[in-house]
XYZ file of C-alpha atoms in Angstrom:
652
model
C 13.349 49.066 -35.969
C 16.265 48.253 -38.287
C 18.643 49.285 -35.530
C 16.977 46.852 -33.224
C 17.642 43.837 -35.435
C 21.128 44.941 -36.446
C 22.235 45.490 -32.850
C 25.488 43.605 -32.198
C 25.812 44.117 -28.472
C 28.781 46.509 -28.698
C 26.982 49.674 -29.808
C 24.740 51.788 -27.665
C 21.318 50.268 -27.882
C 19.240 53.387 -27.516
C 21.302 56.552 -27.561
C 19.414 59.493 -26.302
C 16.527 57.747 -24.509
C 13.891 55.043 -24.558
C 12.541 53.440 -27.715
C 9.017 54.245 -26.452
C 7.583 57.729 -26.814
C 5.923 57.207 -23.456
C 8.301 55.529 -20.981
C 5.376 53.965 -19.107
C 4.591 51.773 -22.126
C 7.846 49.941 -21.622
C 6.128 47.863 -18.919
C 4.496 45.931 -21.718
C 7.831 44.553 -22.865
C 10.592 44.863 -20.294
C 10.965 43.424 -16.801
C 13.296 44.413 -14.014
C 15.364 41.589 -12.444
C 18.896 40.630 -11.667
C 19.426 39.201 -15.190
C 18.024 42.250 -17.049
C 20.434 43.394 -19.734
C 18.660 46.511 -20.978
C 19.791 50.145 -20.990
C 17.590 52.754 -19.278
C 18.382 56.449 -19.178
C 19.425 57.664 -15.796
C 16.912 60.492 -15.968
C 13.946 58.159 -15.375
C 13.443 55.282 -12.872
C 10.229 53.271 -12.941
C 8.948 49.921 -11.635
C 8.747 47.595 -14.632
C 7.418 44.041 -14.783
C 7.100 41.893 -17.877
C 7.494 38.235 -18.709
C 10.355 38.716 -21.245
C 13.848 40.192 -21.172
C 16.409 40.845 -23.872
C 19.720 39.067 -23.305
C 22.493 38.907 -25.891
C 20.989 38.331 -29.293
C 17.662 36.709 -28.271
C 14.599 37.275 -26.159
C 14.194 34.974 -23.129
C 11.274 34.233 -20.849
C 12.096 35.204 -17.291
C 11.409 32.871 -14.334
C 8.721 33.950 -11.855
C 10.218 36.145 -9.208
C 9.305 33.709 -6.426
C 11.592 31.095 -7.960
C 14.497 33.452 -7.335
C 13.995 33.105 -3.580
C 16.431 30.740 -1.873
C 15.189 27.610 -0.111
C 15.696 29.205 3.290
C 13.218 31.975 2.536
C 10.623 29.566 1.154
C 11.073 27.394 4.235
C 10.283 30.337 6.507
C 7.217 31.196 4.417
C 5.819 27.669 4.314
C 6.210 26.983 8.010
C 4.171 30.115 8.820
C 1.153 28.998 6.814
C -1.901 28.658 9.064
C -2.811 25.040 8.313
C -1.781 21.708 6.825
C -4.039 22.056 3.787
C -2.273 25.251 2.741
C 1.123 23.587 3.005
C -0.156 20.611 1.025
C -1.375 22.918 -1.719
C 2.019 24.583 -1.908
C 3.716 21.198 -2.116
C 1.735 20.428 -5.279
C 3.397 23.287 -7.184
C 6.764 21.661 -7.841
C 9.142 19.004 -6.584
C 11.322 21.743 -5.147
C 8.484 23.085 -3.043
C 7.489 19.547 -2.066
C 11.014 18.894 -0.834
C 11.041 22.101 1.190
C 7.616 21.511 2.758
C 8.455 17.906 3.617
C 11.588 19.052 5.442
C 9.552 21.044 7.981
C 9.323 19.312 11.352
C 6.069 19.498 13.278
C 7.660 21.486 16.095
C 8.882 24.096 13.572
C 5.392 24.979 12.356
C 3.892 28.288 13.536
C 6.418 28.807 16.302
C 6.524 32.621 16.536
C 4.150 35.190 17.999
C 3.276 36.684 14.626
C 2.098 33.369 13.214
C 0.190 32.582 16.391
C -1.639 35.877 15.995
C -2.459 34.953 12.410
C -3.791 31.620 13.626
C -6.042 33.399 16.117
C -7.411 35.590 13.337
C -7.916 32.557 11.151
C -9.878 30.912 13.947
C -12.992 32.942 13.179
C -13.203 31.493 9.664
C -12.679 27.897 10.715
C -15.865 25.857 10.445
C -15.031 23.646 13.405
C -14.225 26.510 15.744
C -11.196 26.573 18.010
C -7.601 27.181 17.110
C -6.593 25.596 13.813
C -3.070 24.756 14.882
C -4.293 23.012 18.008
C -6.817 20.920 16.066
C -4.139 19.890 13.621
C -1.713 18.914 16.356
C -4.376 16.782 17.990
C -5.033 15.011 14.688
C -1.345 14.360 14.133
C -1.146 12.815 17.564
C -3.906 10.403 16.496
C -1.927 8.779 13.696
C -4.679 6.601 12.262
C -3.931 6.887 8.528
C -2.280 3.993 6.696
C -0.304 4.111 3.440
C 1.298 1.369 1.324
C 3.815 1.701 -1.523
C 4.827 -1.202 -3.738
C 7.308 -1.604 -6.564
C 7.621 1.375 -8.893
C 5.405 3.508 -6.667
C 7.960 3.359 -3.855
C 10.007 6.531 -4.398
C 11.286 9.401 -2.291
C 8.901 11.826 -4.000
C 5.866 9.765 -3.018
C 7.097 9.466 0.555
C 7.512 13.240 0.704
C 3.990 13.680 -0.639
C 2.648 11.252 1.971
C 4.454 13.100 4.742
C 2.963 16.422 3.674
C -0.497 15.209 2.710
C -1.245 13.232 5.878
C -0.036 15.869 8.326
C -3.296 17.794 8.245
C -5.618 14.784 8.029
C -4.967 12.824 11.183
C -1.294 12.030 10.815
C 0.304 8.908 9.340
C 0.095 5.933 11.666
C 1.124 2.994 9.447
C 3.559 2.878 6.527
C 4.264 -0.210 4.414
C 6.908 -0.198 1.664
C 7.227 -3.340 -0.471
C 10.027 -3.346 -3.007
C 11.405 -0.226 -4.616
C 11.844 1.581 -7.909
C 15.026 0.301 -9.536
C 16.116 3.722 -10.792
C 14.554 6.051 -8.200
C 14.163 3.860 -5.148
C 13.494 4.811 -1.564
C 16.550 6.306 0.119
C 17.404 8.312 3.199
C 15.735 11.363 1.619
C 12.304 9.738 1.643
C 12.594 8.372 5.166
C 13.816 11.777 6.360
C 10.605 13.315 5.017
C 8.554 10.716 6.916
C 10.580 11.325 10.057
C 10.006 15.085 9.992
C 6.415 15.086 8.839
C 4.977 12.016 10.594
C 5.849 12.072 14.302
C 2.762 9.953 15.023
C 4.056 6.961 13.011
C 3.454 3.753 14.957
C 3.950 0.973 12.389
C 6.786 0.812 9.831
C 7.333 -2.116 7.467
C 10.210 -2.193 4.956
C 10.533 -5.138 2.550
C 13.169 -5.711 -0.125
C 14.783 -2.279 0.018
C 18.427 -2.520 -0.959
C 18.788 1.278 -1.106
C 17.770 1.890 2.511
C 20.627 1.941 4.997
C 21.421 3.031 8.512
C 21.058 6.758 7.762
C 17.416 6.353 6.800
C 16.444 4.379 9.898
C 18.411 6.763 12.093
C 16.195 9.535 10.712
C 13.123 7.494 11.707
C 14.555 6.976 15.183
C 15.140 10.714 15.534
C 11.646 11.839 14.545
C 9.202 8.957 15.128
C 9.426 8.378 18.870
C 5.970 6.768 19.010
C 6.996 3.823 16.814
C 5.617 0.550 18.194
C 5.905 -2.022 15.403
C 8.955 -2.443 13.152
C 9.266 -4.929 10.295
C 12.558 -5.202 8.387
C 12.649 -7.839 5.661
C 15.533 -8.308 3.222
C 17.178 -4.936 3.792
C 20.861 -5.862 3.367
C 22.282 -2.381 4.027
C 20.824 -2.165 7.539
C 23.255 -2.962 10.373
C 23.391 -2.895 14.158
C 23.738 0.891 14.022
C 20.109 1.201 12.930
C 18.765 -0.996 15.717
C 20.831 0.830 18.334
C 19.430 4.182 17.175
C 15.880 2.834 17.050
C 16.224 1.323 20.513
C 17.240 4.694 21.944
C 14.748 6.785 19.979
C 11.741 4.442 20.115
C 11.505 3.012 23.640
C 7.804 2.135 23.159
C 8.627 -0.585 20.622
C 6.395 -3.631 21.194
C 6.726 -5.717 17.987
C 9.973 -6.448 16.153
C 10.310 -8.520 12.970
C 13.679 -9.004 11.265
C 14.138 -11.286 8.283
C 17.007 -11.733 5.865
C 19.127 -8.882 7.261
C 22.609 -10.327 7.027
C 24.353 -7.442 8.812
C 22.267 -7.418 11.989
C 23.792 -9.267 14.921
C 23.956 -9.459 18.697
C 24.731 -5.779 19.357
C 21.552 -4.494 17.749
C 19.317 -7.041 19.461
C 20.980 -6.373 22.816
C 20.259 -2.649 22.418
C 16.590 -3.440 21.789
C 16.549 -5.605 24.894
C 18.051 -2.844 27.054
C 15.967 0.096 25.866
C 12.552 -1.394 24.983
C 10.975 -2.726 28.190
C 7.526 -3.139 26.587
C 8.626 -5.580 23.898
C 5.893 -8.185 23.401
C 6.570 -9.910 20.085
C 9.843 -10.878 18.378
C 10.274 -12.683 15.056
C 13.800 -13.197 13.714
C 14.655 -15.201 10.615
C 17.788 -15.818 8.585
C 20.223 -13.474 10.354
C 23.555 -15.350 10.328
C 25.374 -12.917 12.650
C 22.834 -13.348 15.444
C 23.746 -15.851 18.133
C 23.005 -16.912 21.677
C 24.034 -13.585 23.212
C 21.348 -11.634 21.393
C 18.547 -14.128 22.037
C 19.520 -14.550 25.685
C 19.496 -10.789 26.246
C 15.974 -10.536 24.803
C 14.550 -13.217 27.065
C 16.286 -12.077 30.232
C 15.484 -8.369 29.770
C 11.860 -8.827 28.700
C 11.018 -11.939 30.705
C 7.782 -10.416 32.033
C 6.517 -8.783 28.803
C 7.676 -10.915 25.850
C 4.709 -13.101 24.876
C 5.434 -14.142 21.257
C 8.787 -15.534 20.076
C 9.533 -16.849 16.587
C 13.058 -17.977 15.681
C 13.930 -19.424 12.278
C 17.135 -20.327 10.425
C 19.523 -18.965 13.081
C 22.906 -20.130 14.321
C 21.778 -20.399 17.932
C 22.533 -23.417 20.112
C 21.047 -25.207 23.109
C 21.893 -22.171 25.236
C 19.189 -20.004 23.631
C 16.530 -22.695 23.892
C 17.452 -23.307 27.544
C 17.159 -19.572 28.279
C 13.697 -19.565 26.689
C 12.640 -22.436 28.936
C 13.914 -20.682 32.056
C 13.084 -17.002 31.427
C 10.074 -17.200 29.078
C 7.637 -16.547 31.909
C 5.289 -14.450 29.754
C 5.649 -16.416 26.498
C 2.320 -17.691 25.167
C 3.291 -18.391 21.526
C 6.593 -20.022 20.564
C 7.834 -21.102 17.133
C 11.203 -22.767 16.475
C 12.066 -23.568 12.839
C 15.227 -24.846 11.155
C 17.643 -24.584 14.090
C 20.363 -27.066 13.089
C 22.571 -26.457 16.147
C 19.853 -27.160 18.720
C 20.048 -30.730 19.963
C 17.923 -33.056 22.040
C 19.569 -31.683 25.164
C 18.321 -28.172 24.390
C 14.692 -29.272 24.112
C 14.998 -31.395 27.254
C 16.433 -28.493 29.262
C 13.772 -26.140 27.874
C 11.000 -28.457 29.012
C 12.517 -28.878 32.454
C 13.175 -25.171 32.939
C 9.636 -24.661 34.325
C 9.528 -21.152 32.854
C 6.985 -21.795 30.107
C 4.008 -21.996 32.411
C 1.910 -19.677 30.209
C 2.799 -21.281 26.868
C -0.358 -21.993 24.848
C 0.835 -22.453 21.261
C 4.071 -24.224 20.255
C 5.332 -24.921 16.713
C 8.443 -26.979 15.982
C 9.561 -27.401 12.374
C 12.653 -29.054 10.892
C 14.494 -29.271 14.223
C 16.514 -32.461 14.650
C 16.570 -31.923 18.401
C 12.827 -32.556 18.671
C 13.062 -36.200 19.747
C 10.982 -38.424 22.013
C 12.895 -37.366 25.123
C 12.573 -33.645 24.467
C 8.916 -33.942 23.536
C 8.002 -35.678 26.777
C 9.812 -32.970 28.758
C 7.877 -30.253 26.929
C 4.589 -31.970 27.702
C 5.437 -32.012 31.409
C 6.951 -28.529 31.560
C 4.145 -26.691 29.713
C 0.967 -27.387 31.693
C -1.172 -24.875 29.766
C -0.148 -25.894 26.245
C -3.238 -25.994 23.996
C -1.942 -26.078 20.405
C 1.067 -28.135 19.336
C 2.356 -28.362 15.758
C 5.178 -30.682 14.697
C 6.498 -30.461 11.138
C 9.376 -32.349 9.554
C 10.515 -33.826 12.867
C 12.372 -36.831 11.525
C 13.334 -38.320 14.909
C 9.913 -38.267 16.552
C 8.367 -41.736 16.956
C 5.228 -43.323 18.390
C 6.658 -43.549 21.913
C 7.412 -39.848 22.116
C 4.007 -38.879 20.721
C 2.106 -41.058 23.201
C 4.259 -39.864 26.133
C 3.600 -36.271 25.157
C -0.169 -36.889 24.906
C -0.200 -38.346 28.415
C 1.753 -35.395 29.870
C -0.029 -32.528 28.079
C -3.333 -32.514 29.923
C -4.512 -29.164 28.525
C -3.840 -29.996 24.868
C -6.687 -29.060 22.502
C -5.121 -29.337 19.039
C -2.334 -31.525 17.598
C -0.911 -31.226 14.073
C 1.636 -33.617 12.585
C 3.144 -32.905 9.160
C 5.850 -34.985 7.479
C 6.629 -36.883 10.684
C 7.306 -40.150 8.883
C 8.315 -42.243 11.918
C 4.867 -41.847 13.433
C 2.648 -44.830 12.556
C -0.994 -45.700 13.077
C -0.182 -46.989 16.581
C 1.183 -43.612 17.660
C -1.802 -41.903 16.058
C -4.406 -44.011 17.865
C -2.314 -44.024 21.042
C -2.368 -40.216 21.187
C -6.159 -40.223 20.783
C -6.589 -42.713 23.602
C -4.234 -40.955 26.038
C -5.168 -37.344 25.365
C -6.931 -35.235 27.975
C -10.562 -34.270 28.194
C -9.917 -30.946 26.407
C -8.563 -32.493 23.196
C -10.678 -31.289 20.233
C -8.719 -31.503 16.947
C -6.058 -33.675 15.321
C -4.435 -33.327 11.897
C -2.121 -35.601 9.902
C -0.540 -34.203 6.741
C 1.767 -36.186 4.471
C 2.823 -38.697 7.139
C 4.120 -41.652 5.127
C 4.453 -43.904 8.193
C 0.679 -44.204 8.578
C -0.506 -47.570 7.251
C -3.882 -49.265 7.245
C -4.615 -51.615 10.150
C -3.994 -55.261 9.394
C -5.437 -56.444 12.709
C -8.416 -55.166 14.614
C -7.901 -52.939 17.607
C -9.039 -54.171 21.030
C -11.984 -52.363 22.625
C -10.833 -48.843 23.426
C -12.405 -46.031 25.457
C -13.877 -43.442 23.093
C -12.379 -39.983 22.688
C -15.539 -38.057 23.437
C -13.915 -34.632 23.193
C -12.616 -34.840 19.592
C -14.597 -32.588 17.228
C -12.300 -32.131 14.226
C -10.383 -34.765 12.216
C -8.108 -33.932 9.276
C -6.069 -36.504 7.343
C -4.467 -35.264 4.115
C -2.157 -36.980 1.636
C -1.367 -40.014 3.801
C -1.350 -42.742 1.144
C -1.316 -45.630 3.635
C -4.512 -44.566 5.383
C -7.384 -46.887 4.410
C -10.807 -48.292 5.282
C -9.730 -50.184 8.405
C -8.296 -47.069 10.058
C -11.333 -45.045 9.033
C -13.803 -47.539 10.486
C -11.819 -47.658 13.754
C -11.875 -43.862 13.963
C -15.647 -43.869 13.629
C -15.984 -46.005 16.760
C -13.282 -44.119 18.652
C -14.555 -40.576 17.926
C -18.366 -40.456 18.071
C -18.625 -36.665 18.501
C -16.965 -35.618 15.256
C -18.402 -32.523 13.537
C -15.687 -31.504 11.056
C -14.066 -34.167 8.870
C -11.401 -33.606 6.214
C -10.170 -36.618 4.274
C -8.217 -35.212 1.351
C -6.055 -36.976 -1.190
C -6.748 -40.467 0.195
C -6.994 -43.077 -2.545
C -7.248 -45.939 -0.029
C -10.656 -45.139 1.409
C -13.921 -46.338 -0.140
C -17.608 -46.390 0.716
C -17.016 -49.506 2.817
C -14.790 -47.663 5.291
C -16.580 -44.325 5.302
C -20.112 -45.622 5.918
C -19.309 -46.896 9.468
C -17.888 -43.487 10.358
C -21.093 -41.793 9.183
C -23.163 -44.164 11.294
C -20.997 -43.664 14.400
C -21.058 -39.844 14.432
C -23.708 -38.891 16.958
C -23.400 -35.097 17.065
C -24.064 -34.502 13.361
C -21.461 -33.538 10.771
C -21.165 -29.819 9.942
C -18.211 -29.537 7.553
C -17.035 -32.411 5.350
C -14.162 -32.254 2.862
C -13.633 -35.393 0.737
C -11.677 -33.787 -2.106
C -9.259 -36.025 -3.936
C -10.869 -39.303 -2.813
C -11.785 -40.904 -6.156
C -13.156 -44.124 -4.667
C -16.018 -42.487 -2.752
C -19.373 -42.501 -4.530
C -23.094 -41.890 -4.277
C -23.644 -44.336 -1.386
C -21.595 -42.136 0.920
C -23.364 -38.948 -0.164
C -26.851 -40.441 0.114
C -26.105 -41.837 3.572
C -24.546 -38.566 4.687
C -27.507 -36.553 3.439
C -29.913 -38.913 5.222
C -28.110 -38.984 8.589
C -26.495 -35.534 8.721
C -28.502 -33.375 6.335
C -29.998 -31.477 9.260
C -26.557 -30.201 10.375
C -24.421 -30.210 7.203
C -23.262 -26.725 6.141
C -20.226 -27.331 3.902
C -19.558 -30.281 1.567
C -16.566 -30.688 -0.757
C -16.759 -33.642 -3.154
C -14.113 -32.461 -5.632
C -12.872 -35.455 -7.623
C -15.251 -38.033 -6.139
C -17.485 -40.385 -8.145
C -20.666 -38.434 -7.477
C -23.475 -38.522 -10.032
C -26.911 -36.928 -10.272
C -28.248 -39.352 -7.645
C -25.979 -37.774 -5.054
C -27.179 -34.284 -5.973
C -30.800 -35.391 -5.676
C -30.135 -36.682 -2.134
C -28.439 -33.394 -1.230
C -31.319 -31.345 -2.641
C -33.911 -33.323 -0.655
C -32.175 -33.412 2.745
C -29.513 -30.713 3.247
C -31.493 -27.620 4.124
C -28.581 -25.854 5.906
C -26.018 -26.492 3.158
C -24.482 -23.229 1.946
C -21.216 -24.367 0.301
C -21.148 -27.222 -2.220
C -18.234 -28.290 -4.405
C -18.824 -31.053 -6.992
C -15.915 -30.178 -9.264
C -14.687 -32.872 -11.635
C -17.671 -35.086 -10.792
C -19.722 -36.915 -13.491
C -22.859 -34.854 -12.869
C -25.154 -33.634 -15.669
C -27.764 -30.978 -16.305
C -30.343 -33.159 -14.544
C -28.406 -32.940 -11.276
C -28.227 -29.138 -11.488
C -31.960 -29.055 -12.221
C -32.620 -31.170 -9.108
C -30.773 -28.614 -6.988
C -32.747 -25.780 -8.552
C -36.112 -27.508 -7.939
C -35.459 -27.961 -4.236
C -37.330 -25.648 -1.897
C -35.059 -26.530 1.033
C -31.596 -25.743 -0.203
C -30.158 -22.203 -0.105
C -26.697 -22.406 -1.588
C -24.329 -19.448 -1.424
C -21.263 -21.085 -3.010
C -21.468 -23.632 -5.834
C -18.530 -25.063 -7.784
C -18.971 -27.299 -10.829
C -15.488 -26.724 -12.230
C -14.387 -29.377 -14.692
C -17.872 -30.935 -15.020
C -17.888 -31.500 -18.766
C -21.429 -32.952 -18.814
C -22.959 -29.687 -17.576
C -24.018 -27.632 -20.611
C -25.946 -24.541 -21.616
C -29.159 -26.402 -20.754
C -28.385 -25.701 -17.087
C -28.660 -21.962 -17.666
C -32.254 -21.647 -16.310
C -31.393 -23.819 -13.290
C -28.285 -21.830 -12.511
C -30.307 -18.644 -12.868
C -32.773 -19.884 -10.268
C -29.992 -20.970 -7.911
C -28.470 -17.540 -8.404
C -31.192 -15.987 -6.273
C -29.121 -16.998 -3.229
C -25.676 -17.585 -4.776
C -22.768 -15.299 -3.982
C -20.129 -17.349 -5.824
C -20.322 -19.671 -8.849
C -17.371 -21.556 -10.345
C -17.832 -22.651 -13.970
C -14.166 -22.997 -14.897
C -13.188 -25.749 -17.353
C -16.822 -26.577 -18.163
C -16.321 -27.193 -21.856
C -20.009 -27.650 -22.668
C -20.943 -24.195 -21.335
C -20.547 -21.416 -23.895
C -19.251 -17.951 -23.223
C -22.578 -16.522 -24.376
C -24.411 -18.428 -21.652
C -21.959 -17.107 -19.098
C -22.565 -13.554 -20.319
C -26.294 -14.016 -19.776
C -25.641 -15.322 -16.266
C -23.436 -12.351 -15.485
C -26.238 -9.995 -16.494
C -28.834 -11.963 -14.584
C -26.870 -12.645 -11.388
C -25.649 -9.174 -10.533
C -24.520 -9.939 -6.971
C -22.870 -13.307 -7.729
C -19.155 -13.598 -8.536
C -18.786 -15.968 -11.509
C -15.538 -17.701 -12.464
C -15.317 -18.995 -16.029
């Protein structure tokens, strides 16, 4: 034993034979491997396996023999496993094995006669019956699984695990990656694993991935030929090369969304137009290299399939808009936003192109070319237009709005937001001249709307209008509101939000004029409306009213009593920041008619712990209760409510 510890490495370790009397006992200590540095007499050869070897002046633990195998050998072993679950189990052993398993393509699995024979033998033990490999391939072809990675979770290792884990459970159909790990972000390695392990991928969405470039998307194009929807948002390293590869490898592409990709231009979009005949939806935003050539190629190549087009913040000109008007024969939804180089001429030519016969929904935002002349042309050239939204159109006036209303006979919904040149005359003129299908109108933050100083002459009523929404138009007052009541007798949904100019005097005539019965009423942010309005509404429309928002109004307990006695269909009530007390809550609880599901008393400082029994009784039907900023309600009372109302979500 002294010789063992004094051994310097230069002397003979064991002259004359083994240190064990019985050579077979050496298996307890020594192991045979390529790094073994132990002397054995030539007279005896034996198979020896042990977890430790002696090297130099210290004992070392030896790696498992399977770790000595090169990647090529492990690859051949893994791809011959009978099923996806076995490969997934192997991938859990180490990152090295995970990398190897994720590099196996679906067409490389079980591709020799020996493995096929093993699969046939394995068939007898399969619970489902039938060949295991065939069942797995059918599942992969399904591609119904969906996975999402966000932030720090978005790494190559997780993508490899997804590729391996989903292969035997139906195949990955949708993959969403939002953001990336700053130190170990998604790269070509992760997308290569998805490409090789997920041939059934149909939807791919990549957001805010600075580490993903052309190589990664080229891998997707090579392996995921069933891809149908592609979403690229703020991926600065992606160029035309990626789109060209995807166009060639994924001809079934139907939906394309590109946003904030500064290196994508006309060449990539033209490749998509040439190779993807089934393209149905295109949304492109903030791509400075994209111009008229790319947009024109899309419309001309997919004129009979492209149904949805959204263009925003692009350097296109009147040429692109004119091409849309001429070749957009299948377009049903069109959105044009922030196109500074498109002029009035472009909109006029688009309307007169007679190609937008199927257009149903049209949104124009922050386009200086949307003037009276262009708007009238659109109304005439789009006979099936149903929904029209105009936002921040600074050059649109009353004349253009009325001319459009006369021309658009199929219009059902009109929304105006921040169109400050439109006044009350254009607003009422559009109501008078609209077609019989017109159902909804909305004004949001239109500063040109003022209250009527003179009465309107007798006008024919707009019998078709069902929904009225006027929000944050400070000039809108009682005179306009009373005129609307006479003009629109069939209103069912009314939203008057953020209007300080309306009072009970103007709103009462509207309540009396509505013949069909109000269903949804939103009066939030109207501080000059009080109990008279609520009592009258409950009396006349309590039999139809389902939703009532009185946030910020001057509603007291008297209003709640009227609601409790008349509104038997009311399910959603908001009396936030109203001067109601515990007595009003008790009146609601005593009612046998009302069955509230949503109740909000946020900011009602006069509601206290005394309302706890009433709220508990209301909680028999409540699904949501908002008690935020109720200073007189203690946290202990809320805890009791939480215990009592197990199925109600309580905000405090």
